[in-house]
XYZ file of C-alpha atoms in Angstrom:
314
model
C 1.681 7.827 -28.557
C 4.665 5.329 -28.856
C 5.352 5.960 -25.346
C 1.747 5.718 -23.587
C 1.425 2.087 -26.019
C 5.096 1.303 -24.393
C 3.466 1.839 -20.901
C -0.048 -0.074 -20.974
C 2.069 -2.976 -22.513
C 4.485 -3.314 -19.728
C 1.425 -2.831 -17.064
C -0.403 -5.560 -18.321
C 2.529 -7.741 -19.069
C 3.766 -7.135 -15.056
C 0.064 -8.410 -14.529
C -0.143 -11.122 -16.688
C 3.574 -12.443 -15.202
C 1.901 -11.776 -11.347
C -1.279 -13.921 -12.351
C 1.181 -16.570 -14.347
C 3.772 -16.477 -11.631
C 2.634 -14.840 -8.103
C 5.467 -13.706 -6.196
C 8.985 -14.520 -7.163
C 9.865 -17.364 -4.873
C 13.652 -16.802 -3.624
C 15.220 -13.166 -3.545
C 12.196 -11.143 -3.757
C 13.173 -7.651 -4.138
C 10.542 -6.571 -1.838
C 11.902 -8.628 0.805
C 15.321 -7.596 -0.012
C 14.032 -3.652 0.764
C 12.420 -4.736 4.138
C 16.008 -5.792 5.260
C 17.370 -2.915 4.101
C 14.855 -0.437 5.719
C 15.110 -2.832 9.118
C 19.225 -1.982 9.071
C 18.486 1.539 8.592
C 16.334 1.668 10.938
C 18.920 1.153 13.741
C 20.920 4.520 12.383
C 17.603 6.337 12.320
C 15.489 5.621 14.619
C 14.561 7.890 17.356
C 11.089 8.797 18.812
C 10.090 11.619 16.476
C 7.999 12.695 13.674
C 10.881 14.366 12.130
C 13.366 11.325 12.155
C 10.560 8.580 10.616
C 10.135 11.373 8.235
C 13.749 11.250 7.283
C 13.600 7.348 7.402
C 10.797 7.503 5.048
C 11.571 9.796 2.772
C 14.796 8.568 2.163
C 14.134 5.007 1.332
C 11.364 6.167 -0.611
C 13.376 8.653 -2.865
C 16.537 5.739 -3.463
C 13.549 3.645 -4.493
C 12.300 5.846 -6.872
C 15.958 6.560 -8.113
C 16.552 3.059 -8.790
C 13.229 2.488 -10.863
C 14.059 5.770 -12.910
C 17.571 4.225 -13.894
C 16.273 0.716 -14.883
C 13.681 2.815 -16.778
C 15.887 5.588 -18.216
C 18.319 2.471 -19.795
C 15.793 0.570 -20.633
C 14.691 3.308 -22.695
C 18.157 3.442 -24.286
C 17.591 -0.025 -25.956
C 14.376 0.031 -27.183
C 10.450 -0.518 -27.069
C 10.838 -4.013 -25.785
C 13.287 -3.066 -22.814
C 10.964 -0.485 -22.288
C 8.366 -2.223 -21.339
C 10.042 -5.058 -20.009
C 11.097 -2.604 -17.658
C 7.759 -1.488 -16.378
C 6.631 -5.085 -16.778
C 9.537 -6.470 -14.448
C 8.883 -3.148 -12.046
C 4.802 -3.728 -11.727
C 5.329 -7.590 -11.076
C 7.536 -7.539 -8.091
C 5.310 -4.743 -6.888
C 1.783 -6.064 -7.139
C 1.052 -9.590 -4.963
C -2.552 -10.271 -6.196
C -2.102 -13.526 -6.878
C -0.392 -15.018 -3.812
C -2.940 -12.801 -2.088
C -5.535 -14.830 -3.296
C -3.713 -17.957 -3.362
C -3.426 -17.399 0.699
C -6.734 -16.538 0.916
C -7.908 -20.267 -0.679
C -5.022 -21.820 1.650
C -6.849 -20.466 4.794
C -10.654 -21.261 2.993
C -8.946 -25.021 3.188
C -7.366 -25.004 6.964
C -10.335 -23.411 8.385
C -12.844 -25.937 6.024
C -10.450 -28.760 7.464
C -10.938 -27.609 10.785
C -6.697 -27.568 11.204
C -7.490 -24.308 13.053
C -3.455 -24.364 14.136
C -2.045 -24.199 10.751
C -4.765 -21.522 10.016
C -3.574 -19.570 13.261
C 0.157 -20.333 11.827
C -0.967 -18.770 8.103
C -2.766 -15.820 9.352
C 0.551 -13.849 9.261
C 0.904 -14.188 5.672
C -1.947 -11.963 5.242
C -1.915 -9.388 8.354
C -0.300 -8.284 11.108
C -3.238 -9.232 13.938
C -2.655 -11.519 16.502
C -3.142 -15.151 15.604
C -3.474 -16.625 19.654
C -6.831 -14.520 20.260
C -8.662 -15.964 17.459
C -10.946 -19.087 17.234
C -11.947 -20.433 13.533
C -14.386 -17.826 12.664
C -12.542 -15.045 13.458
C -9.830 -16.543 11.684
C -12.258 -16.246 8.649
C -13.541 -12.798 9.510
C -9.407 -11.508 9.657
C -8.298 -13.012 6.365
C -11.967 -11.971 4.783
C -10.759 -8.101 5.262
C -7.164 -8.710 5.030
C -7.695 -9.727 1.656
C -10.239 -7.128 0.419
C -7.992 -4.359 2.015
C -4.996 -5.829 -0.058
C -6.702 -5.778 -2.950
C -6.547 -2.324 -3.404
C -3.054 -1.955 -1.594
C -1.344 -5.312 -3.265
C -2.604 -5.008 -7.008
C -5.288 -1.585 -7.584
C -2.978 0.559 -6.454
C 0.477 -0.440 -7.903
C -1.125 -0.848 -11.423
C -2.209 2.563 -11.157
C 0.992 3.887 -9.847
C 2.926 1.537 -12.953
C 0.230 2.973 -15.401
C 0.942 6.935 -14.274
C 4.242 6.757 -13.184
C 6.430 4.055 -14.869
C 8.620 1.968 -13.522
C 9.796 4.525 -10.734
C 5.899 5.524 -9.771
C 5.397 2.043 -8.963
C 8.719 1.223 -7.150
C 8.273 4.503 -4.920
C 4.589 3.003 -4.043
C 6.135 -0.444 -3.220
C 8.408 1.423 -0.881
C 5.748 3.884 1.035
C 3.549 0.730 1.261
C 6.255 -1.780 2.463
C 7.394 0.841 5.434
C 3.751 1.506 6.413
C 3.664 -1.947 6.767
C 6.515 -2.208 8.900
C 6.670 1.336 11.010
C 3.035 2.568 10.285
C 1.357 1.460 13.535
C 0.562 3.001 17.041
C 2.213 1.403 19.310
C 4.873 2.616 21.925
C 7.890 2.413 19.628
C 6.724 3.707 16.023
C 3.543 6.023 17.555
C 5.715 9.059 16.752
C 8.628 7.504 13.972
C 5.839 6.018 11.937
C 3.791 8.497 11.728
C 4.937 9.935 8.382
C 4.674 6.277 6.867
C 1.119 5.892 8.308
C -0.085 9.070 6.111
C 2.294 8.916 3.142
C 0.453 5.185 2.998
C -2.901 7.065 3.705
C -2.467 9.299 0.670
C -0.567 6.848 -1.735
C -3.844 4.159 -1.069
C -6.377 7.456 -1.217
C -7.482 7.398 -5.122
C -6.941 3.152 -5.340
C -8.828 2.804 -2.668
C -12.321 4.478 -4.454
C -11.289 2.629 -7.587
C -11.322 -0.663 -6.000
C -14.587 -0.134 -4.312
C -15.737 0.940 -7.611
C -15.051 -2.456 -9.003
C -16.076 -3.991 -5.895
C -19.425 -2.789 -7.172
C -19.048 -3.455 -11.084
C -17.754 -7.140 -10.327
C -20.037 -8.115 -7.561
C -22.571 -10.114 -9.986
C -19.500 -12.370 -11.211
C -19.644 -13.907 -7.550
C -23.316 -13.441 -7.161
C -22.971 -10.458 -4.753
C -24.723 -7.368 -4.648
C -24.089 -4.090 -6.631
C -26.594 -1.925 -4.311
C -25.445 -3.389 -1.141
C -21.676 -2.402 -2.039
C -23.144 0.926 -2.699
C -25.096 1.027 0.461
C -22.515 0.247 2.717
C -19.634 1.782 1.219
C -21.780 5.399 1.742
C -23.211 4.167 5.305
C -20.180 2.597 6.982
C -16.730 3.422 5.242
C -16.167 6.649 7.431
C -16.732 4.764 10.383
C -13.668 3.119 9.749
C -10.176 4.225 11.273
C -8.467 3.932 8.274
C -9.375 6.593 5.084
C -9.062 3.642 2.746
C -9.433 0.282 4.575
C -12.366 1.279 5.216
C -13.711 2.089 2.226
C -12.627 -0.859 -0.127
C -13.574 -3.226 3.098
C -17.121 -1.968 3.249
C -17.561 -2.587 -0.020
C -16.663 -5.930 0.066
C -18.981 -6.849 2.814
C -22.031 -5.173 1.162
C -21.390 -6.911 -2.088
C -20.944 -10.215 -0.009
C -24.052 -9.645 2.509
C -21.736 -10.205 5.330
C -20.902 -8.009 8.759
C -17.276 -6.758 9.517
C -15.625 -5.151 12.384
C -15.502 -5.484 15.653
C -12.605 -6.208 18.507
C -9.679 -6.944 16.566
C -6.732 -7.660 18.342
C -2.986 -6.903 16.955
C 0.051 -7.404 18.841
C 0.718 -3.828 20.401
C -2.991 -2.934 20.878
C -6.759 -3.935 20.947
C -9.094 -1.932 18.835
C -12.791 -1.845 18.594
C -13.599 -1.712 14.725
C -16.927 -0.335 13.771
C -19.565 -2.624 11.993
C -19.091 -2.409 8.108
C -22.148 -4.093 6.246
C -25.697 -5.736 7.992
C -25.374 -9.448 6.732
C -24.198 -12.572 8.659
C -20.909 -13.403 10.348
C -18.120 -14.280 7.993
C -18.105 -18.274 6.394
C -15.447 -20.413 4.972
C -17.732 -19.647 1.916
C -17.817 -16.131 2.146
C -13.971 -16.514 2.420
C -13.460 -18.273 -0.950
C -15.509 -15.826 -2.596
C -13.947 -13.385 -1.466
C -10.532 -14.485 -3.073
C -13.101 -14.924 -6.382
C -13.908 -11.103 -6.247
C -10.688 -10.071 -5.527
C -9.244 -11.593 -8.371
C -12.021 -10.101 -10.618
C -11.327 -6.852 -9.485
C -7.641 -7.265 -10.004
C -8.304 -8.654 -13.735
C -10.449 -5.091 -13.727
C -7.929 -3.569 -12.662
C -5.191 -3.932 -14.734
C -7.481 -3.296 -17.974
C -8.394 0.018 -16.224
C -4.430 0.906 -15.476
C -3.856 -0.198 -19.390
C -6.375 2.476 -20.105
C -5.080 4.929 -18.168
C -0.962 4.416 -19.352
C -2.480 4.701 -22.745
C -4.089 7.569 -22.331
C -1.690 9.489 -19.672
C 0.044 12.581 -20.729
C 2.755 13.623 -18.135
């Protein structure tokens, strides 16, 4: 019982220091992993399955390592460098709050009509291409950017943190950060980034239903819809590429009223997204309350991954 308490207090302390703090500002460990996995990259790399799995799996597993030592002496000293362990583990993992924060920055540009700095900004949330869009696309891109990272950049590594600890949460950090770097299909990382892509797909698969969940729970705080959440999370999400964007994105625009999807234009490739939701086109409006939703569902969230490190029995 001392343990599970130990757990829930260091998940909602990470949260409480991500919504008090956001991201660290210099030397973010995160960042610190992406240059790693970039060097590594240059030993690794060839145009395989087998040698992205290797890639993967090996950055993964050292990440892991390293969050079961800061855990295991952490232990050694005590309850409170127990959970300041998880704490410190969850909070450079989760990036709810700068996700939002961005969000509100773009709501601004695009409301100023500084459509420039908003094209400039758009990289801060995804990884589409900033030239090919005018202001409302602009809006329509950071709209599902930041519902998608709501599950990826707070549900899901409060879950991990709340199941698995400090090295749970640093393993999903790592599967997550590579996806984001290797997981695409274009010419170079079609075949080594495969095995990112799905480990990503299956890490997200279980935070991805939970955050629609609260999509629907929390849609009333921002005046949205319950039943259309519902509706268009059962009509649309499969439609989706993705096994999870689609899902948690679906239910933001039925809870919203607005219409997602369509040509969407990253740097390697132009795909055709199917319609999620039957509203309007996406608004500056729709934009900020979109960041409002996403933070409720993070505050959700993070009482739910309490919950669940206080009642978890490895």
């Amino acid at each position: 019982m001392v343990a599970t308490r130990t757990r829930a207090a260091g998940v909602l302390a990470g949260y409480l220091a991500d919504l008090a703090l956001g991201d660290p500002a210099r030397g973010h460990p995160v960042a610190a992993f992406g240059r790693a996995a970039a060097r590594l990259e240059r030993v690794t790399y060839r145009d395989s399955r087998a040698a992205g799995a290797v890639h993967v799996g090996a950055l993964v597993a050292a990440s892991s390592a390293l969050g079961w030592m800061l855990q295991r002496a952490a232990d050694r000293g005590g309850r409170p460098w127990s959970v300041a362990a998880t704490a410190a583990a969850a909070w450079v993992s989760v990036g709810g709050t700068s996700l939002a924060r961005t969000g509100l920055a773009m709501a601004e540009l695009l409301e100023g009509g500084d459509v420039e700095a908003a094209r400039r900004l758009l990289p801060s949330l995804c990884g589409r291409d900033p030239a090919w869009l005018d202001g409302p696309g602009l809006a329509r891109a950071s709209l599902e950017s930041v519902a998608e990272n709501t599950s990826d950049a707070q549900v899901a590594p409060l879950l991990c943190a709340a199941v698995g600890g400090a090295p749970g949460v640093l393993a999903y950090r790592a599967i997550n950060t590579l996806d984001s770097m290797i997981g695409y299909r274009s010419e170079r990382y079609a075949r080594f980034g495969w095995a990112a892509a799905r480990l990503d797909d299956a890490a997200n698969y279980v935070a991805a239903r939970v955050t629609a969940a609260l999509v629907v729970l929390c849609a009333p705080f921002v005046s949205g819809s319950p039943a259309g959440a519902v509706r268009a999370w059962r009509r649309d999400a499969a439609r989706h590429p993705s096994p999870n964007a689609g899902v948690v994105e679906a239910a933001f625009a039925g809870a919203l009223g607005v219409r997602l999807g369509g040509p969407t234009q990253y740097r390697h490739e132009l795909q055709i997204r199917p319609t999620l939701g039957d509203g309007h086109e996406p608004t500056v409006a729709d934009l900020r309350r979109t960041a409002a939703l996403s933070r409720t569902v993070q505050a959700g969230a993070a009482v739910l991954a309490g919950l669940v490190a206080y009642r978890w029995r490895p």
